[in-house]
PDB file of C-alpha atoms in Angstrom:
ATOM      1  CA  ALA A   1     -27.828  50.216 -26.274  1.00  0.00           C
ATOM      2  CA  GLN A   2     -26.813  46.621 -26.802  1.00  0.00           C
ATOM      3  CA  LYS A   3     -24.652  44.429 -24.649  1.00  0.00           C
ATOM      4  CA  ILE A   4     -23.229  40.969 -25.224  1.00  0.00           C
ATOM      5  CA  THR A   5     -21.925  38.907 -22.315  1.00  0.00           C
ATOM      6  CA  GLN A   6     -19.757  35.848 -22.625  1.00  0.00           C
ATOM      7  CA  THR A   7     -19.104  34.606 -19.101  1.00  0.00           C
ATOM      8  CA  GLN A   8     -16.607  31.849 -19.952  1.00  0.00           C
ATOM      9  CA  PRO A   9     -13.110  33.252 -20.508  1.00  0.00           C
ATOM     10  CA  GLY A  10     -11.867  29.752 -21.334  1.00  0.00           C
ATOM     11  CA  MET A  11     -13.324  26.331 -22.011  1.00  0.00           C
ATOM     12  CA  PHE A  12     -11.733  22.918 -22.409  1.00  0.00           C
ATOM     13  CA  VAL A  13     -13.203  19.934 -24.225  1.00  0.00           C
ATOM     14  CA  GLN A  14     -12.038  16.495 -25.194  1.00  0.00           C
ATOM     15  CA  GLU A  15     -11.794  15.749 -28.889  1.00  0.00           C
ATOM     16  CA  LYS A  16     -15.010  14.266 -30.327  1.00  0.00           C
ATOM     17  CA  GLU A  17     -17.132  15.562 -27.457  1.00  0.00           C
ATOM     18  CA  ALA A  18     -19.715  18.358 -27.669  1.00  0.00           C
ATOM     19  CA  VAL A  19     -19.229  21.737 -26.042  1.00  0.00           C
ATOM     20  CA  THR A  20     -21.524  24.683 -25.357  1.00  0.00           C
ATOM     21  CA  LEU A  21     -20.263  28.255 -25.357  1.00  0.00           C
ATOM     22  CA  ASP A  22     -22.511  30.665 -23.498  1.00  0.00           C
ATOM     23  CA  CYS A  23     -23.770  34.007 -24.743  1.00  0.00           C
ATOM     24  CA  THR A  24     -26.362  36.313 -23.232  1.00  0.00           C
ATOM     25  CA  TYR A  25     -27.426  39.625 -24.632  1.00  0.00           C
ATOM     26  CA  ASP A  26     -29.366  42.694 -23.702  1.00  0.00           C
ATOM     27  CA  THR A  27     -31.255  44.885 -26.106  1.00  0.00           C
ATOM     28  CA  SER A  28     -34.410  46.946 -26.264  1.00  0.00           C
ATOM     29  CA  ASP A  29     -34.853  46.183 -29.960  1.00  0.00           C
ATOM     30  CA  GLN A  30     -37.744  43.945 -30.994  1.00  0.00           C
ATOM     31  CA  SER A  31     -35.845  42.714 -34.038  1.00  0.00           C
ATOM     32  CA  TYR A  32     -32.196  41.788 -34.043  1.00  0.00           C
ATOM     33  CA  GLY A  33     -29.674  39.308 -35.355  1.00  0.00           C
ATOM     34  CA  LEU A  34     -27.194  37.144 -33.472  1.00  0.00           C
ATOM     35  CA  PHE A  35     -23.883  35.904 -34.848  1.00  0.00           C
ATOM     36  CA  TRP A  36     -20.999  33.690 -33.831  1.00  0.00           C
ATOM     37  CA  TYR A  37     -17.480  34.176 -35.163  1.00  0.00           C
ATOM     38  CA  LYS A  38     -14.343  32.082 -34.706  1.00  0.00           C
ATOM     39  CA  GLN A  39     -10.875  33.586 -34.469  1.00  0.00           C
ATOM     40  CA  PRO A  40      -7.989  31.089 -34.666  1.00  0.00           C
ATOM     41  CA  SER A  41      -4.508  32.015 -33.540  1.00  0.00           C
ATOM     42  CA  SER A  42      -3.834  33.267 -37.073  1.00  0.00           C
ATOM     43  CA  GLY A  43      -6.124  36.181 -36.287  1.00  0.00           C
ATOM     44  CA  GLU A  44      -8.643  35.878 -39.106  1.00  0.00           C
ATOM     45  CA  MET A  45     -12.334  36.238 -38.239  1.00  0.00           C
ATOM     46  CA  ILE A  46     -14.473  33.377 -39.536  1.00  0.00           C
ATOM     47  CA  PHE A  47     -18.266  33.620 -39.625  1.00  0.00           C
ATOM     48  CA  LEU A  48     -19.922  30.508 -38.199  1.00  0.00           C
ATOM     49  CA  ILE A  49     -23.661  30.921 -37.772  1.00  0.00           C
ATOM     50  CA  TYR A  50     -26.520  33.434 -37.716  1.00  0.00           C
ATOM     51  CA  GLN A  51     -29.855  33.513 -35.858  1.00  0.00           C
ATOM     52  CA  GLY A  52     -32.622  36.029 -36.446  1.00  0.00           C
ATOM     53  CA  SER A  53     -34.725  37.041 -33.487  1.00  0.00           C
ATOM     54  CA  TYR A  54     -37.930  35.999 -35.258  1.00  0.00           C
ATOM     55  CA  ASP A  55     -36.585  32.713 -36.587  1.00  0.00           C
ATOM     56  CA  GLU A  56     -38.663  29.922 -35.109  1.00  0.00           C
ATOM     57  CA  GLN A  57     -36.056  27.241 -35.653  1.00  0.00           C
ATOM     58  CA  ASN A  58     -32.648  27.198 -34.037  1.00  0.00           C
ATOM     59  CA  ALA A  59     -29.949  27.804 -36.615  1.00  0.00           C
ATOM     60  CA  THR A  60     -27.652  24.951 -37.597  1.00  0.00           C
ATOM     61  CA  GLU A  61     -24.547  24.895 -39.807  1.00  0.00           C
ATOM     62  CA  GLY A  62     -22.807  21.549 -39.970  1.00  0.00           C
ATOM     63  CA  ARG A  63     -21.363  20.813 -36.530  1.00  0.00           C
ATOM     64  CA  TYR A  64     -22.489  24.205 -35.234  1.00  0.00           C
ATOM     65  CA  SER A  65     -25.907  24.886 -33.794  1.00  0.00           C
ATOM     66  CA  LEU A  66     -27.282  27.837 -31.936  1.00  0.00           C
ATOM     67  CA  ASN A  67     -29.409  27.221 -28.845  1.00  0.00           C
ATOM     68  CA  PHE A  68     -31.589  30.321 -29.013  1.00  0.00           C
ATOM     69  CA  GLN A  69     -33.765  31.061 -25.977  1.00  0.00           C
ATOM     70  CA  LYS A  70     -35.376  34.400 -26.660  1.00  0.00           C
ATOM     71  CA  ALA A  71     -37.134  34.805 -23.320  1.00  0.00           C
ATOM     72  CA  ARG A  72     -33.850  34.251 -21.515  1.00  0.00           C
ATOM     73  CA  LYS A  73     -31.950  36.376 -24.037  1.00  0.00           C
ATOM     74  CA  SER A  74     -29.393  33.682 -24.598  1.00  0.00           C
ATOM     75  CA  ALA A  75     -27.798  32.436 -27.802  1.00  0.00           C
ATOM     76  CA  ASN A  76     -25.419  29.656 -26.882  1.00  0.00           C
ATOM     77  CA  LEU A  77     -23.221  28.015 -29.503  1.00  0.00           C
ATOM     78  CA  VAL A  78     -23.073  24.230 -29.500  1.00  0.00           C
ATOM     79  CA  ILE A  79     -20.183  22.537 -31.268  1.00  0.00           C
ATOM     80  CA  SER A  80     -20.677  18.828 -31.747  1.00  0.00           C
ATOM     81  CA  ALA A  81     -17.910  16.267 -32.227  1.00  0.00           C
ATOM     82  CA  SER A  82     -15.113  18.715 -31.376  1.00  0.00           C
ATOM     83  CA  GLN A  83     -11.971  18.631 -33.474  1.00  0.00           C
ATOM     84  CA  LEU A  84      -8.476  19.845 -32.680  1.00  0.00           C
ATOM     85  CA  GLY A  85      -8.928  22.543 -35.304  1.00  0.00           C
ATOM     86  CA  ASP A  86     -11.803  23.993 -33.289  1.00  0.00           C
ATOM     87  CA  SER A  87      -9.315  25.405 -30.782  1.00  0.00           C
ATOM     88  CA  ALA A  88      -9.746  29.164 -31.136  1.00  0.00           C
ATOM     89  CA  MET A  89     -11.361  32.270 -29.670  1.00  0.00           C
ATOM     90  CA  TYR A  90     -15.129  32.387 -30.211  1.00  0.00           C
ATOM     91  CA  PHE A  91     -17.107  35.618 -30.287  1.00  0.00           C
ATOM     92  CA  CYS A  92     -20.826  36.148 -29.961  1.00  0.00           C
ATOM     93  CA  ALA A  93     -22.177  39.295 -31.584  1.00  0.00           C
ATOM     94  CA  MET A  94     -25.473  41.018 -32.263  1.00  0.00           C
ATOM     95  CA  ARG A  95     -26.942  43.854 -34.249  1.00  0.00           C
ATOM     96  CA  GLY A  96     -30.271  45.532 -33.960  1.00  0.00           C
ATOM     97  CA  ARG A  97     -31.897  48.683 -35.148  1.00  0.00           C
ATOM     98  CA  GLY A  98     -29.713  51.724 -35.170  1.00  0.00           C
ATOM     99  CA  GLY A  99     -30.073  55.383 -35.940  1.00  0.00           C
ATOM    100  CA  ALA A 100     -32.725  57.808 -34.822  1.00  0.00           C
ATOM    101  CA  GLY A 101     -36.100  56.179 -34.629  1.00  0.00           C
ATOM    102  CA  GLY A 102     -34.597  52.796 -35.335  1.00  0.00           C
ATOM    103  CA  THR A 103     -34.907  53.146 -39.080  1.00  0.00           C
ATOM    104  CA  SER A 104     -31.570  51.717 -40.030  1.00  0.00           C
ATOM    105  CA  TYR A 105     -29.495  48.708 -39.073  1.00  0.00           C
ATOM    106  CA  GLY A 106     -26.980  49.305 -36.363  1.00  0.00           C
ATOM    107  CA  LYS A 107     -23.439  48.267 -35.738  1.00  0.00           C
ATOM    108  CA  LEU A 108     -22.406  44.738 -34.844  1.00  0.00           C
ATOM    109  CA  THR A 109     -21.530  44.542 -31.146  1.00  0.00           C
ATOM    110  CA  PHE A 110     -19.192  41.778 -29.955  1.00  0.00           C
ATOM    111  CA  GLY A 111     -18.773  40.010 -26.646  1.00  0.00           C
ATOM    112  CA  GLN A 112     -15.385  39.575 -24.987  1.00  0.00           C
ATOM    113  CA  GLY A 113     -14.915  36.081 -26.372  1.00  0.00           C
ATOM    114  CA  THR A 114     -14.302  32.555 -25.071  1.00  0.00           C
ATOM    115  CA  ILE A 115     -11.071  30.698 -25.699  1.00  0.00           C
ATOM    116  CA  LEU A 116     -11.837  27.081 -26.559  1.00  0.00           C
ATOM    117  CA  THR A 117      -9.119  24.462 -26.234  1.00  0.00           C
ATOM    118  CA  VAL A 118      -9.734  20.995 -27.644  1.00  0.00           C
ATOM    119  CA  HIS A 119      -7.620  18.244 -26.081  1.00  0.00           C
ATOM    120  CA  PRO A 120      -6.710  15.070 -28.000  1.00  0.00           C
TER     121      PRO A 120
ATOM    122  CA  GLY B   1      -8.350  39.958 -54.608  1.00  0.00           C
ATOM    123  CA  ALA B   2     -11.904  39.185 -53.668  1.00  0.00           C
ATOM    124  CA  GLY B   3     -11.578  39.814 -49.936  1.00  0.00           C
ATOM    125  CA  VAL B   4     -11.247  42.848 -47.687  1.00  0.00           C
ATOM    126  CA  SER B   5      -7.783  44.280 -48.054  1.00  0.00           C
ATOM    127  CA  GLN B   6      -6.022  46.238 -45.324  1.00  0.00           C
ATOM    128  CA  SER B   7      -2.723  48.063 -45.385  1.00  0.00           C
ATOM    129  CA  PRO B   8      -0.221  48.222 -43.907  1.00  0.00           C
ATOM    130  CA  SER B   9      -0.301  44.809 -42.279  1.00  0.00           C
ATOM    131  CA  ASN B  10       2.183  46.010 -39.683  1.00  0.00           C
ATOM    132  CA  LYS B  11       3.046  49.523 -38.598  1.00  0.00           C
ATOM    133  CA  VAL B  12       5.561  50.579 -35.973  1.00  0.00           C
ATOM    134  CA  THR B  13       5.564  54.233 -35.079  1.00  0.00           C
ATOM    135  CA  GLU B  14       6.849  56.557 -32.439  1.00  0.00           C
ATOM    136  CA  LYS B  15       4.629  58.130 -29.839  1.00  0.00           C
ATOM    137  CA  GLY B  16       3.240  61.418 -31.081  1.00  0.00           C
ATOM    138  CA  LYS B  17       3.328  60.565 -34.776  1.00  0.00           C
ATOM    139  CA  ASP B  18       0.243  60.345 -36.978  1.00  0.00           C
ATOM    140  CA  VAL B  19      -0.692  57.104 -38.725  1.00  0.00           C
ATOM    141  CA  GLU B  20      -3.099  56.214 -41.505  1.00  0.00           C
ATOM    142  CA  LEU B  21      -4.602  52.765 -41.944  1.00  0.00           C
ATOM    143  CA  ARG B  22      -6.325  51.842 -45.167  1.00  0.00           C
ATOM    144  CA  CYS B  23      -9.188  49.475 -45.885  1.00  0.00           C
ATOM    145  CA  ASP B  24     -10.375  48.383 -49.310  1.00  0.00           C
ATOM    146  CA  PRO B  25     -13.721  46.578 -48.886  1.00  0.00           C
ATOM    147  CA  ILE B  26     -15.214  43.894 -51.079  1.00  0.00           C
ATOM    148  CA  SER B  27     -16.554  45.485 -54.247  1.00  0.00           C
ATOM    149  CA  GLY B  28     -20.226  46.335 -53.945  1.00  0.00           C
ATOM    150  CA  HIS B  29     -20.372  46.110 -50.181  1.00  0.00           C
ATOM    151  CA  THR B  30     -22.232  49.116 -48.859  1.00  0.00           C
ATOM    152  CA  ALA B  31     -21.300  48.826 -45.189  1.00  0.00           C
ATOM    153  CA  LEU B  32     -17.825  49.205 -43.741  1.00  0.00           C
ATOM    154  CA  TYR B  33     -16.724  48.822 -40.133  1.00  0.00           C
ATOM    155  CA  TRP B  34     -13.575  49.533 -38.145  1.00  0.00           C
ATOM    156  CA  TYR B  35     -12.844  47.607 -34.967  1.00  0.00           C
ATOM    157  CA  ARG B  36      -9.874  47.570 -32.620  1.00  0.00           C
ATOM    158  CA  GLN B  37      -8.600  44.459 -30.877  1.00  0.00           C
ATOM    159  CA  SER B  38      -5.996  44.538 -28.150  1.00  0.00           C
ATOM    160  CA  LEU B  39      -4.001  41.384 -27.429  1.00  0.00           C
ATOM    161  CA  GLY B  40      -6.273  38.625 -26.162  1.00  0.00           C
ATOM    162  CA  GLN B  41      -9.260  40.917 -25.973  1.00  0.00           C
ATOM    163  CA  GLY B  42     -12.577  41.305 -27.752  1.00  0.00           C
ATOM    164  CA  LEU B  43     -13.397  43.554 -30.667  1.00  0.00           C
ATOM    165  CA  GLU B  44     -13.965  47.183 -29.771  1.00  0.00           C
ATOM    166  CA  PHE B  45     -16.239  48.997 -32.204  1.00  0.00           C
ATOM    167  CA  LEU B  46     -14.824  52.219 -33.605  1.00  0.00           C
ATOM    168  CA  ILE B  47     -16.897  53.455 -36.551  1.00  0.00           C
ATOM    169  CA  TYR B  48     -19.491  52.186 -39.022  1.00  0.00           C
ATOM    170  CA  PHE B  49     -20.234  53.517 -42.506  1.00  0.00           C
ATOM    171  CA  GLN B  50     -23.527  52.447 -44.038  1.00  0.00           C
ATOM    172  CA  GLY B  51     -24.220  53.479 -47.604  1.00  0.00           C
ATOM    173  CA  ASN B  52     -24.910  57.197 -47.867  1.00  0.00           C
ATOM    174  CA  SER B  53     -26.021  57.558 -44.254  1.00  0.00           C
ATOM    175  CA  ALA B  54     -24.076  59.541 -41.708  1.00  0.00           C
ATOM    176  CA  PRO B  55     -21.457  57.261 -40.133  1.00  0.00           C
ATOM    177  CA  ASP B  56     -21.882  55.945 -36.619  1.00  0.00           C
ATOM    178  CA  LYS B  57     -18.831  57.370 -34.882  1.00  0.00           C
ATOM    179  CA  SER B  58     -19.926  56.453 -31.386  1.00  0.00           C
ATOM    180  CA  GLY B  59     -16.999  54.105 -30.799  1.00  0.00           C
ATOM    181  CA  LEU B  60     -14.131  56.467 -31.577  1.00  0.00           C
ATOM    182  CA  PRO B  61     -12.191  56.704 -28.289  1.00  0.00           C
ATOM    183  CA  SER B  62     -10.994  60.291 -28.659  1.00  0.00           C
ATOM    184  CA  ASP B  63     -10.807  63.172 -31.096  1.00  0.00           C
ATOM    185  CA  ARG B  64      -7.388  61.886 -32.159  1.00  0.00           C
ATOM    186  CA  PHE B  65      -9.235  59.218 -34.118  1.00  0.00           C
ATOM    187  CA  SER B  66     -11.027  59.946 -37.366  1.00  0.00           C
ATOM    188  CA  ALA B  67     -12.105  57.988 -40.416  1.00  0.00           C
ATOM    189  CA  GLU B  68     -13.423  58.727 -43.836  1.00  0.00           C
ATOM    190  CA  ARG B  69     -14.783  56.704 -46.680  1.00  0.00           C
ATOM    191  CA  THR B  70     -14.302  58.097 -50.141  1.00  0.00           C
ATOM    192  CA  GLY B  71     -16.722  57.335 -52.939  1.00  0.00           C
ATOM    193  CA  GLY B  72     -18.455  54.692 -50.885  1.00  0.00           C
ATOM    194  CA  SER B  73     -15.454  52.404 -51.188  1.00  0.00           C
ATOM    195  CA  VAL B  74     -11.987  52.780 -49.675  1.00  0.00           C
ATOM    196  CA  SER B  75     -11.762  53.924 -46.062  1.00  0.00           C
ATOM    197  CA  THR B  76      -8.898  55.478 -44.142  1.00  0.00           C
ATOM    198  CA  LEU B  77      -8.624  55.446 -40.361  1.00  0.00           C
ATOM    199  CA  THR B  78      -6.354  58.188 -39.070  1.00  0.00           C
ATOM    200  CA  ILE B  79      -4.853  58.311 -35.597  1.00  0.00           C
ATOM    201  CA  GLN B  80      -3.199  61.594 -34.707  1.00  0.00           C
ATOM    202  CA  ARG B  81      -0.524  62.031 -32.045  1.00  0.00           C
ATOM    203  CA  THR B  82      -0.392  58.301 -31.351  1.00  0.00           C
ATOM    204  CA  GLN B  83      -0.114  57.044 -27.795  1.00  0.00           C
ATOM    205  CA  GLN B  84       1.177  53.707 -26.549  1.00  0.00           C
ATOM    206  CA  GLU B  85      -2.353  52.647 -25.596  1.00  0.00           C
ATOM    207  CA  ASP B  86      -3.280  52.890 -29.283  1.00  0.00           C
ATOM    208  CA  SER B  87      -1.198  49.770 -29.926  1.00  0.00           C
ATOM    209  CA  ALA B  88      -3.596  47.098 -31.179  1.00  0.00           C
ATOM    210  CA  VAL B  89      -4.786  45.280 -34.264  1.00  0.00           C
ATOM    211  CA  TYR B  90      -7.181  47.409 -36.276  1.00  0.00           C
ATOM    212  CA  LEU B  91      -9.696  45.287 -38.144  1.00  0.00           C
ATOM    213  CA  CYS B  92     -11.804  46.417 -41.054  1.00  0.00           C
ATOM    214  CA  ALA B  93     -14.914  44.568 -42.212  1.00  0.00           C
ATOM    215  CA  SER B  94     -17.503  45.042 -44.918  1.00  0.00           C
ATOM    216  CA  SER B  95     -20.936  43.618 -45.584  1.00  0.00           C
ATOM    217  CA  LEU B  96     -23.363  43.527 -48.477  1.00  0.00           C
ATOM    218  CA  ASN B  97     -26.871  43.022 -47.263  1.00  0.00           C
ATOM    219  CA  GLU B  98     -28.055  46.068 -45.397  1.00  0.00           C
ATOM    220  CA  ARG B  99     -31.735  45.271 -45.789  1.00  0.00           C
ATOM    221  CA  GLU B 100     -31.683  42.564 -43.154  1.00  0.00           C
ATOM    222  CA  PHE B 101     -29.850  41.842 -39.947  1.00  0.00           C
ATOM    223  CA  ALA B 102     -28.235  38.817 -41.527  1.00  0.00           C
ATOM    224  CA  GLY B 103     -25.584  40.695 -43.472  1.00  0.00           C
ATOM    225  CA  GLU B 104     -22.467  38.726 -42.647  1.00  0.00           C
ATOM    226  CA  LEU B 105     -19.345  40.770 -42.026  1.00  0.00           C
ATOM    227  CA  PHE B 106     -16.255  39.860 -43.999  1.00  0.00           C
ATOM    228  CA  PHE B 107     -13.085  40.827 -42.182  1.00  0.00           C
ATOM    229  CA  GLY B 108      -9.689  41.842 -43.431  1.00  0.00           C
ATOM    230  CA  GLU B 109      -6.530  40.459 -41.899  1.00  0.00           C
ATOM    231  CA  GLY B 110      -5.991  43.568 -39.836  1.00  0.00           C
ATOM    232  CA  SER B 111      -3.327  46.208 -39.407  1.00  0.00           C
ATOM    233  CA  ARG B 112      -1.127  45.664 -36.378  1.00  0.00           C
ATOM    234  CA  LEU B 113      -0.100  49.007 -34.902  1.00  0.00           C
ATOM    235  CA  THR B 114       2.730  49.266 -32.412  1.00  0.00           C
ATOM    236  CA  VAL B 115       3.436  52.620 -30.803  1.00  0.00           C
ATOM    237  CA  LEU B 116       6.844  52.849 -29.180  1.00  0.00           C
TER     238      LEU B 116
END
């Protein structure tokens, strides 16, 4: 079984500052993938960044970077130079092996989300 | 269109009625997911279709919920004898790359179900 925990129901940040959104996970899989999605008030789900469990480098995508600490089972999202348009709900998610014997790829499991508010 | 298409976008029904929600994934995507999201909450996994494999139905909350995927493409989520607690946004997603963990999910805009 997999579990994703996002302990920050809400976060506030000043425009142009950096912010870190926390995510910890629990899995017995040796191989897995970690994702972050953004959901603005419009409701659409926007993929932000992906990290593989065997990737040696932390993933980066523009202003987004993933602080991956495998031993601690954490995959925090760092947003640099926050913008007003970054205000949204942010979800951490993971998928590992699924099916009997772990021969297929399992479902994507989401955390409860963190609401980020960027102040001008 | 090129994205995941869901219909209806909004559905209001009376308690006890059956509803069907439709999802048309991106062409060629082998995996299809259904999630449920209540207001201000996270995404609750319902069911996952992956190619020709047996679907993962572990998230369906009761036997009132069922889903099928015909011809490896369009999927229908059916809720029988709807209850007020079924009110939520039902999100469908599809993905292409099932050979790695990195297959990004592409989401539809959701079907908002309101049970009166």
